[in-house]
Amino acid sequence: MSLVLLSLAVLCWGAVTPEPTIRCGSEMGPSPEWTVRHTLTPGDLRDLRVVPVISSVAMEDNSILMNISWVLRADASIRLLTATKICVTGKSNFQSYSCVRCNYTEAFQTQTRPSGGKWTFSYIGFPVELNTIYFVGAYNIPNANMNDDSPSMSVNFTSPGSLWDPNITACKKNENIVEVNFTTSPLGNRYMAFIQSNIVIGMSHVLEQNQGTRTSVLVPVTGESEGAVVQLTPYFHTCGNDCIRRKGIVVLCPQTGALFPLDNNRSVLSSWIPLLLPALLISTCVLAIGICLKRRHEKMKTSFPSAMLLPPIKILVVYPSEICFHHTVCYFTEFLQNHCRSEVILDKWQKKKIAEMGPVQWLTTQKKAADKVIFLLSNEVNATCDGTCGKSEGSSRENSQDLFPLAFNLYCSDLRSQTHLHKYMVVYFREADTKDDYSALHVCPTYHLMKDAATFCTELFHVEQHVSVGKRFQACHNRCSCL
């Protein structure tokens, strides 16, 4: 009878005693328990793990968060445990630090769960930036007294370049079109596809609203694309313009269908063979002649320009002082070097020569040496630049000498000349008109990046034709008054 009553008591105790859960919140400073001396404190954790997860419940949709799980040690000190504190340090371009305290809702009555197994808890939080190394540490509270060894556990976690696998496939549909297929990411909807064979031979923007689905884009190309590299550049909110690019290889598209349907009636097929063979022979001859003529025409058409494309293009870039050097000029320079096979000349890189020669002589010399002179404009000051680069060493604002007005005045006379106008281009990143002070630049070809990126690169790669520009020169005579 006593055994039955004892069993009922144990069952009732298990029914009315809830299992501990956790309630977590931010705690950046030292825990209050650290200032109190404790006779006994709980031991350290038994295990600590970190994995990334994609969550749409965070501040930004489809953010990458840390899923941190830990296992408590099964010993008598668990009765003293009241909370566990987790701190995360991130190291990349910027260092971050944050802590979370998870309080246990109930005191631990047993070393293991009543149902069996060790006590295990998890917390999902701490936003993850791509390509960042994190140091994750955790310890139990109340923690060790001052000047005592503090038991804790830590792990290193390197965030992946991306949890996204685009599974890129690309095939050559014909001489002028490459079809690129890939799976979009839930992290963004904007991409750019490049086709490269020594140089960029084609590019296309992709804006896909259905995230996480398979999409297809046709990319126009200007050269032989079989065996070329297709490069897919994503633009995610977590990494902006610095997201990891994915690559694939262009192959021939598979042939679909058959030339002739199969006929089960051999007698009917035999009756058509005498008529089909001559027709097939004539069609083959006509097709072969057409292919030969087309290749001969394309060879004659492209032989001269391709020879001119062998040396890299030398480009002088001039820009006003208000443009952020790190976020605009350097980004544009990298684009010219990586995608337009260009050798870029910047005043920032030749300060010593400018000091030795003088700015006027340096600008004159570089204009003669350059194949193209690009006026880089942007009518919107970058807030990020003001916040992070305005006081940094090497920023555009520390340069006391702005060469843009001097270059504009020095090159202004060339804008009236049919011989020299083709050498100048205007590029800007914002949809805005050129300032009134530089309105003479309206006569130059103008491009908006990244919207006109494909046209811009194509213009650089083709041989310049000295054609008459008619009204442009008349407009230049009216506007080009040196400042």
Coordinates of C-alpha atoms in Angstrom, one line a residue:
M1 CA 0.0 0.0 0.0
S2 CA 2.8 2.4 0.8
L3 CA 4.5 1.7 -2.5
V4 CA 1.3 2.6 -4.3
L5 CA 1.0 5.9 -2.4
L6 CA 4.7 6.7 -3.1
S7 CA 4.2 6.1 -6.8
L8 CA 1.1 8.3 -6.9
A9 CA 3.0 11.1 -5.1
V10 CA 5.8 10.9 -7.6
L11 CA 3.3 11.1 -10.5
C12 CA 1.5 14.0 -8.9
W13 CA 4.9 15.8 -8.4
G14 CA 5.8 15.4 -12.0
A15 CA 2.4 16.6 -13.2
V16 CA 2.4 19.8 -11.2
T17 CA 6.1 20.7 -11.6
P18 CA 6.7 22.3 -15.1
E19 CA 10.0 21.8 -16.9
P20 CA 12.3 24.8 -17.1
T21 CA 12.2 26.9 -20.3
I22 CA 14.2 30.0 -21.2
R23 CA 13.3 33.7 -21.6
C24 CA 16.1 35.7 -23.4
G25 CA 16.9 39.4 -23.6
S26 CA 19.8 41.7 -24.3
E27 CA 22.4 42.2 -21.6
M28 CA 25.5 44.1 -22.7
G29 CA 27.2 44.9 -19.3
P30 CA 28.3 42.6 -16.5
S31 CA 25.6 40.4 -14.9
P32 CA 24.4 41.6 -11.5
E33 CA 25.4 38.3 -9.9
W34 CA 29.1 39.1 -10.7
T35 CA 29.2 41.7 -7.9
V36 CA 27.9 39.2 -5.3
R37 CA 30.2 36.5 -3.7
H38 CA 28.7 33.0 -4.0
T39 CA 29.6 30.0 -1.9
L40 CA 28.8 27.6 -4.7
T41 CA 28.3 28.2 -8.4
P42 CA 27.2 25.9 -11.3
G43 CA 29.6 24.2 -13.6
D44 CA 30.3 24.9 -17.3
L45 CA 28.3 23.8 -20.3
R46 CA 28.7 20.3 -21.7
D47 CA 28.3 21.4 -25.4
L48 CA 27.8 24.5 -27.5
R49 CA 26.9 24.6 -31.2
V50 CA 26.1 27.3 -33.8
V51 CA 24.4 26.9 -37.2
P52 CA 23.0 29.5 -39.6
V53 CA 19.3 29.6 -40.4
I54 CA 17.2 31.8 -42.8
S55 CA 14.4 33.6 -41.0
S56 CA 11.7 35.9 -42.4
V57 CA 10.6 37.0 -39.0
A58 CA 13.6 39.2 -38.4
M59 CA 14.0 43.0 -39.0
E60 CA 14.6 42.4 -42.7
D61 CA 12.9 39.6 -44.6
N62 CA 14.9 36.5 -45.2
S63 CA 17.8 37.5 -42.9
I64 CA 20.4 35.0 -41.9
L65 CA 20.4 34.4 -38.1
M66 CA 22.4 32.2 -35.7
N67 CA 20.8 29.2 -34.1
I68 CA 22.8 28.7 -30.9
S69 CA 22.1 25.5 -28.9
W70 CA 23.7 24.3 -25.7
V71 CA 23.6 21.2 -23.5
L72 CA 23.8 21.5 -19.6
R73 CA 26.2 19.2 -17.7
A74 CA 24.4 16.5 -15.7
D75 CA 25.7 17.1 -12.2
A76 CA 24.5 18.3 -8.8
S77 CA 25.5 21.9 -9.5
I78 CA 22.6 22.3 -11.9
R79 CA 20.4 23.1 -8.9
L80 CA 22.3 26.4 -8.6
L81 CA 21.8 27.4 -12.2
T82 CA 19.6 30.4 -12.9
A83 CA 20.6 31.7 -16.4
T84 CA 23.1 31.3 -19.3
K85 CA 24.7 34.3 -21.0
I86 CA 25.8 34.2 -24.6
C87 CA 28.1 36.8 -26.2
V88 CA 29.0 37.1 -29.9
T89 CA 32.0 39.0 -31.4
G90 CA 32.1 39.4 -35.2
K91 CA 35.2 40.3 -37.2
S92 CA 35.2 41.5 -40.8
N93 CA 35.6 45.0 -42.1
F94 CA 33.9 46.2 -38.9
Q95 CA 33.9 44.6 -35.5
S96 CA 30.7 43.9 -33.7
Y97 CA 29.8 42.7 -30.1
S98 CA 26.5 41.8 -28.5
C99 CA 25.3 39.6 -25.6
V100 CA 22.0 37.9 -24.7
R101 CA 21.0 36.5 -21.3
C102 CA 18.6 33.5 -21.2
N103 CA 16.9 33.1 -17.8
Y104 CA 15.5 29.7 -16.8
T105 CA 11.8 30.0 -15.8
E106 CA 12.1 27.2 -13.2
A107 CA 14.7 25.8 -10.9
F108 CA 16.2 22.5 -12.0
Q109 CA 15.0 19.6 -9.8
T110 CA 16.8 16.8 -11.7
Q111 CA 20.1 16.5 -13.4
T112 CA 18.4 15.2 -16.6
R113 CA 15.0 15.6 -18.1
P114 CA 12.2 13.4 -16.6
S115 CA 11.6 12.0 -20.0
G116 CA 15.3 11.1 -20.3
G117 CA 18.2 12.8 -22.0
K118 CA 20.2 15.9 -21.1
W119 CA 18.8 19.3 -20.7
T120 CA 19.2 21.1 -24.1
F121 CA 18.1 24.6 -25.0
S122 CA 18.5 26.8 -28.1
Y123 CA 18.2 30.5 -29.0
I124 CA 17.7 32.0 -32.5
G125 CA 19.1 35.5 -33.0
F126 CA 22.3 37.5 -33.7
P127 CA 22.0 38.6 -37.4
V128 CA 24.8 37.0 -39.6
E129 CA 26.7 39.1 -42.1
L130 CA 28.2 37.2 -45.1
N131 CA 32.0 36.4 -45.1
T132 CA 32.4 37.2 -41.3
I133 CA 34.3 35.3 -38.6
Y134 CA 32.3 35.1 -35.3
F135 CA 33.6 34.1 -31.8
V136 CA 30.6 32.7 -29.7
G137 CA 31.1 32.3 -26.0
A138 CA 28.7 31.2 -23.3
Y139 CA 28.8 30.7 -19.5
N140 CA 26.4 29.8 -16.7
I141 CA 25.0 32.3 -14.1
P142 CA 25.8 32.8 -11.3
N143 CA 29.3 32.9 -12.7
A144 CA 32.5 32.4 -10.7
N145 CA 33.6 34.9 -8.1
M146 CA 36.2 37.5 -8.9
N147 CA 39.8 36.2 -9.1
D148 CA 38.4 32.7 -9.5
D149 CA 38.6 30.6 -12.7
S150 CA 35.3 31.2 -14.7
P151 CA 34.0 28.1 -16.4
S152 CA 32.9 28.9 -19.9
M153 CA 32.7 27.4 -23.4
S154 CA 33.3 29.0 -26.8
V155 CA 33.2 28.1 -30.5
N156 CA 34.3 29.8 -33.7
F157 CA 31.7 30.3 -36.5
T158 CA 32.5 31.5 -40.0
S159 CA 29.5 32.6 -41.9
P160 CA 29.2 31.1 -45.4
G161 CA 29.6 33.3 -48.5
S162 CA 25.9 32.5 -49.0
L163 CA 23.5 29.7 -48.3
W164 CA 22.4 30.1 -51.9
D165 CA 23.3 27.6 -54.6
P166 CA 22.2 29.0 -58.0
N167 CA 22.9 25.8 -59.9
I168 CA 23.9 27.8 -63.0
T169 CA 23.5 26.3 -66.5
A170 CA 24.3 28.2 -69.7
C171 CA 24.1 27.1 -73.3
K172 CA 24.8 28.7 -76.7
K173 CA 21.5 28.9 -78.6
N174 CA 23.1 30.5 -81.7
E175 CA 26.0 32.8 -82.6
N176 CA 24.4 35.8 -80.9
I177 CA 22.5 34.4 -77.9
V178 CA 23.4 32.6 -74.8
E179 CA 20.7 31.2 -72.5
V180 CA 21.5 31.3 -68.8
N181 CA 19.4 29.5 -66.2
F182 CA 19.8 29.7 -62.5
T183 CA 17.8 29.4 -59.2
T184 CA 17.1 32.8 -57.6
S185 CA 17.9 33.4 -53.9
P186 CA 15.4 34.4 -51.2
L187 CA 18.0 37.0 -50.1
G188 CA 17.4 39.3 -53.1
N189 CA 15.9 39.8 -56.6
R190 CA 18.5 41.6 -58.6
Y191 CA 21.4 40.0 -60.5
M192 CA 23.8 40.7 -63.4
A193 CA 24.9 37.9 -65.8
F194 CA 28.3 38.4 -67.6
I195 CA 29.6 36.2 -70.4
Q196 CA 33.5 36.3 -70.6
S197 CA 35.9 34.9 -73.1
N198 CA 39.2 36.8 -72.4
I199 CA 37.0 39.9 -72.5
V200 CA 33.3 40.6 -71.7
I201 CA 31.3 39.6 -74.8
G202 CA 27.8 40.0 -73.2
M203 CA 25.9 41.0 -70.1
S204 CA 22.3 41.3 -69.0
H205 CA 20.5 42.6 -65.9
V206 CA 18.0 40.2 -64.2
L207 CA 15.1 41.5 -62.0
E208 CA 13.2 38.5 -60.7
Q209 CA 10.2 39.0 -58.3
N210 CA 9.6 35.3 -57.6
Q211 CA 12.5 34.5 -55.2
G212 CA 13.8 31.0 -54.7
T213 CA 12.6 29.9 -58.2
R214 CA 14.2 28.8 -61.4
T215 CA 14.6 31.7 -63.9
S216 CA 16.0 32.1 -67.4
V217 CA 17.6 35.0 -69.2
L218 CA 18.8 35.4 -72.8
V219 CA 22.2 37.3 -73.0
P220 CA 23.2 38.9 -76.3
V221 CA 26.9 38.2 -77.1
T222 CA 29.3 39.7 -79.6
G223 CA 31.8 36.8 -80.0
E224 CA 32.2 33.1 -79.9
S225 CA 30.5 31.9 -76.6
E226 CA 31.0 28.2 -76.5
G227 CA 33.4 27.4 -73.6
A228 CA 33.1 30.9 -72.3
V229 CA 32.6 31.6 -68.6
V230 CA 29.2 32.9 -67.3
Q231 CA 29.5 34.9 -64.1
L232 CA 26.4 35.7 -62.0
T233 CA 26.7 38.6 -59.7
P234 CA 23.9 38.9 -57.0
Y235 CA 23.0 42.1 -55.1
F236 CA 21.8 41.1 -51.6
H237 CA 20.9 43.6 -48.8
T238 CA 23.4 41.8 -46.6
C239 CA 26.4 42.4 -48.8
G240 CA 25.4 45.0 -51.4
N241 CA 27.9 45.2 -54.3
D242 CA 30.4 42.8 -52.5
C243 CA 28.4 39.6 -52.8
I244 CA 30.2 36.4 -53.9
R245 CA 29.9 35.8 -57.6
R246 CA 29.0 32.4 -59.0
K247 CA 30.4 30.9 -62.2
G248 CA 29.5 28.4 -64.9
I249 CA 30.6 27.3 -68.4
V250 CA 28.7 27.9 -71.6
V251 CA 28.0 24.7 -73.6
L252 CA 26.0 24.0 -76.8
C253 CA 22.3 23.8 -76.2
P254 CA 20.9 20.2 -76.7
Q255 CA 19.0 19.5 -79.9
T256 CA 15.3 18.8 -79.3
G257 CA 12.9 16.9 -81.6
A258 CA 13.7 14.9 -84.7
L259 CA 14.0 15.9 -88.3
F260 CA 11.4 13.4 -89.5
P261 CA 8.7 11.5 -87.5
L262 CA 9.0 7.7 -87.5
D263 CA 6.6 5.9 -89.7
N264 CA 5.7 2.3 -88.8
N265 CA 4.5 1.5 -92.3
R266 CA 7.7 0.6 -94.2
S267 CA 6.0 0.5 -97.5
V268 CA 4.9 4.2 -97.2
L269 CA 8.5 5.2 -96.1
S270 CA 10.0 3.3 -99.0
S271 CA 7.8 5.2 -101.5
W272 CA 9.0 8.5 -100.1
I273 CA 12.7 7.8 -100.1
P274 CA 13.3 8.5 -103.8
L275 CA 11.7 12.0 -103.3
L276 CA 13.3 12.7 -100.0
L277 CA 16.9 11.9 -100.9
P278 CA 17.3 14.5 -103.7
A279 CA 15.5 17.2 -101.6
L280 CA 17.7 16.4 -98.6
L281 CA 20.9 16.6 -100.7
I282 CA 19.8 20.0 -102.2
S283 CA 19.0 21.3 -98.7
T284 CA 22.3 20.2 -97.4
C285 CA 24.2 21.9 -100.2
V286 CA 22.3 25.2 -99.8
L287 CA 22.8 25.1 -96.0
A288 CA 26.6 24.5 -96.4
I289 CA 26.9 27.3 -98.9
G290 CA 24.9 29.6 -96.6
I291 CA 27.1 28.8 -93.6
C292 CA 30.3 29.4 -95.6
L293 CA 29.1 32.7 -96.8
K294 CA 28.0 33.8 -93.4
R295 CA 31.3 32.8 -91.8
R296 CA 33.2 34.6 -94.5
H297 CA 31.1 37.7 -94.0
E298 CA 31.6 37.6 -90.2
K299 CA 35.3 37.1 -90.6
M300 CA 35.6 40.1 -92.8
K301 CA 33.4 42.1 -90.5
T302 CA 35.2 41.3 -87.3
S303 CA 38.8 40.8 -88.3
F304 CA 39.8 44.4 -88.1
P305 CA 38.1 45.3 -84.8
S306 CA 39.4 42.2 -83.0
A307 CA 42.9 43.1 -83.9
M308 CA 42.3 46.6 -82.4
L309 CA 41.0 45.0 -79.2
L310 CA 44.2 43.2 -78.4
P311 CA 45.9 46.0 -76.4
P312 CA 44.1 47.1 -73.2
I313 CA 42.3 50.5 -73.3
K314 CA 44.0 53.3 -71.4
I315 CA 41.4 55.5 -69.6
L316 CA 41.8 58.7 -67.7
V317 CA 39.1 59.3 -65.1
V318 CA 38.4 62.8 -63.7
Y319 CA 35.9 63.4 -61.0
P320 CA 34.7 66.3 -58.8
S321 CA 35.8 66.5 -55.2
E322 CA 32.3 65.9 -53.8
I323 CA 32.3 62.3 -55.1
C324 CA 33.2 59.7 -52.6
F325 CA 36.5 58.1 -53.7
H326 CA 36.1 54.8 -51.9
H327 CA 32.4 54.1 -52.7
T328 CA 32.2 55.6 -56.2
V329 CA 35.5 56.1 -57.9
C330 CA 37.1 52.9 -56.7
Y331 CA 34.0 50.9 -57.5
F332 CA 34.0 52.4 -61.0
T333 CA 37.7 51.7 -61.4
E334 CA 37.3 48.1 -60.4
F335 CA 34.5 47.8 -62.9
L336 CA 36.7 49.1 -65.8
Q337 CA 39.6 46.8 -64.9
N338 CA 37.6 43.6 -64.3
H339 CA 34.9 43.9 -67.0
C340 CA 36.2 46.3 -69.6
R341 CA 39.9 45.3 -69.8
S342 CA 41.0 48.8 -69.2
E343 CA 44.1 50.5 -67.7
V344 CA 42.9 53.3 -65.5
I345 CA 44.7 56.6 -64.7
L346 CA 43.7 58.4 -61.5
D347 CA 45.1 61.5 -59.9
K348 CA 45.0 59.8 -56.5
W349 CA 47.5 57.2 -57.7
Q350 CA 50.0 59.7 -59.2
K351 CA 50.3 62.4 -56.5
K352 CA 54.1 62.3 -56.7
K353 CA 54.1 62.9 -60.5
I354 CA 51.5 65.7 -60.2
A355 CA 53.8 67.4 -57.6
E356 CA 56.8 67.0 -59.9
M357 CA 55.2 68.0 -63.2
G358 CA 52.4 70.4 -62.0
P359 CA 48.7 69.7 -62.5
V360 CA 48.4 71.4 -66.0
Q361 CA 51.4 69.5 -67.5
W362 CA 50.2 66.2 -65.9
L363 CA 46.7 66.6 -67.3
T364 CA 48.1 67.4 -70.7
T365 CA 50.4 64.4 -70.7
Q366 CA 47.7 62.0 -69.6
K367 CA 45.2 63.2 -72.1
K368 CA 47.7 62.4 -74.9
A369 CA 48.5 59.0 -73.5
A370 CA 44.8 58.0 -72.8
D371 CA 42.5 56.4 -75.4
K372 CA 39.5 57.7 -73.5
V373 CA 38.8 60.5 -71.0
I374 CA 35.8 59.9 -68.8
F375 CA 34.1 62.6 -66.7
L376 CA 32.7 60.7 -63.7
L377 CA 29.7 62.5 -62.2
S378 CA 27.2 61.9 -59.4
N379 CA 24.8 64.5 -58.2
E380 CA 23.9 62.8 -54.9
V381 CA 26.4 62.8 -52.1
N382 CA 26.7 59.3 -50.6
A383 CA 25.5 59.3 -47.0
T384 CA 27.6 56.2 -46.3
C385 CA 30.7 58.0 -47.5
D386 CA 30.0 61.0 -45.3
G387 CA 29.6 58.7 -42.3
T388 CA 32.5 56.4 -42.7
C389 CA 35.0 57.9 -45.1
G390 CA 34.7 61.7 -44.6
K391 CA 37.4 61.7 -42.0
S392 CA 39.4 58.7 -43.1
E393 CA 42.8 58.8 -44.6
G394 CA 42.8 58.9 -48.4
S395 CA 39.2 60.1 -48.8
S396 CA 38.3 62.6 -51.5
R397 CA 37.7 65.3 -48.9
E398 CA 41.2 65.4 -47.6
N399 CA 42.5 66.2 -51.1
S400 CA 42.9 69.9 -51.1
Q401 CA 43.4 70.1 -54.9
D402 CA 40.4 69.4 -57.1
L403 CA 41.6 68.7 -60.6
F404 CA 38.1 68.4 -62.1
P405 CA 37.5 72.1 -62.9
L406 CA 41.1 72.4 -64.3
A407 CA 40.6 69.3 -66.5
F408 CA 37.3 70.6 -67.7
N409 CA 38.8 74.0 -68.7
L410 CA 41.9 72.3 -70.2
Y411 CA 39.9 69.8 -72.3
C412 CA 37.0 72.2 -73.1
S413 CA 38.4 73.2 -76.5
D414 CA 38.5 69.6 -77.7
L415 CA 34.7 69.4 -77.4
R416 CA 34.4 71.8 -80.4
S417 CA 36.6 69.5 -82.6
Q418 CA 35.2 66.6 -84.7
T419 CA 38.6 65.0 -84.4
H420 CA 38.8 64.9 -80.6
L421 CA 35.2 64.7 -79.4
H422 CA 35.0 60.9 -79.7
K423 CA 37.7 60.7 -77.0
Y424 CA 35.4 62.0 -74.3
M425 CA 32.6 60.3 -72.3
V426 CA 30.4 61.2 -69.4
V427 CA 29.4 58.5 -66.8
Y428 CA 27.3 59.0 -63.7
F429 CA 25.4 56.7 -61.3
R430 CA 22.4 58.9 -60.6
E431 CA 19.5 59.8 -62.9
A432 CA 20.2 63.5 -62.9
D433 CA 21.4 66.2 -65.4
T434 CA 24.9 67.5 -65.5
K435 CA 25.5 70.6 -63.4
D436 CA 25.0 73.9 -65.2
D437 CA 28.7 74.7 -64.7
Y438 CA 29.6 71.7 -66.8
S439 CA 26.7 71.8 -69.3
A440 CA 29.2 71.7 -72.2
L441 CA 29.6 68.0 -71.4
H442 CA 26.1 67.4 -72.8
V443 CA 27.7 67.0 -76.2
C444 CA 29.6 64.0 -75.1
P445 CA 28.2 60.4 -75.0
T446 CA 26.5 59.9 -71.6
Y447 CA 26.0 56.6 -69.8
H448 CA 24.2 55.7 -66.5
L449 CA 25.7 52.8 -64.4
M450 CA 24.7 50.2 -64.0
K451 CA 21.7 50.6 -66.4
D452 CA 23.9 51.3 -69.4
A453 CA 26.8 49.0 -68.4
A454 CA 26.5 46.7 -71.5
T455 CA 26.3 49.6 -74.0
F456 CA 29.1 51.4 -72.2
C457 CA 31.5 48.4 -72.4
T458 CA 30.6 47.7 -76.0
E459 CA 31.4 51.4 -76.9
L460 CA 34.8 51.0 -75.2
F461 CA 35.7 47.8 -77.1
H462 CA 34.7 48.9 -80.6
V463 CA 36.9 51.0 -82.8
E464 CA 35.9 54.6 -82.7
Q465 CA 34.6 55.9 -86.0
H466 CA 35.2 59.6 -86.7
V467 CA 31.7 60.5 -87.8
S468 CA 30.2 63.9 -88.0
V469 CA 28.2 64.9 -85.0
G470 CA 26.5 68.0 -86.6
K471 CA 24.5 69.8 -84.0
R472 CA 26.6 68.7 -81.1
F473 CA 29.5 70.9 -82.2
Q474 CA 27.2 73.9 -82.6
A475 CA 25.9 73.3 -79.1
C476 CA 29.4 73.0 -77.8
H477 CA 30.3 76.4 -79.4
N478 CA 27.4 78.0 -77.6
R479 CA 28.0 76.3 -74.2
C480 CA 31.7 75.7 -73.8
S481 CA 32.9 78.9 -72.2
C482 CA 35.8 78.0 -69.9
L483 CA 35.2 78.7 -66.2

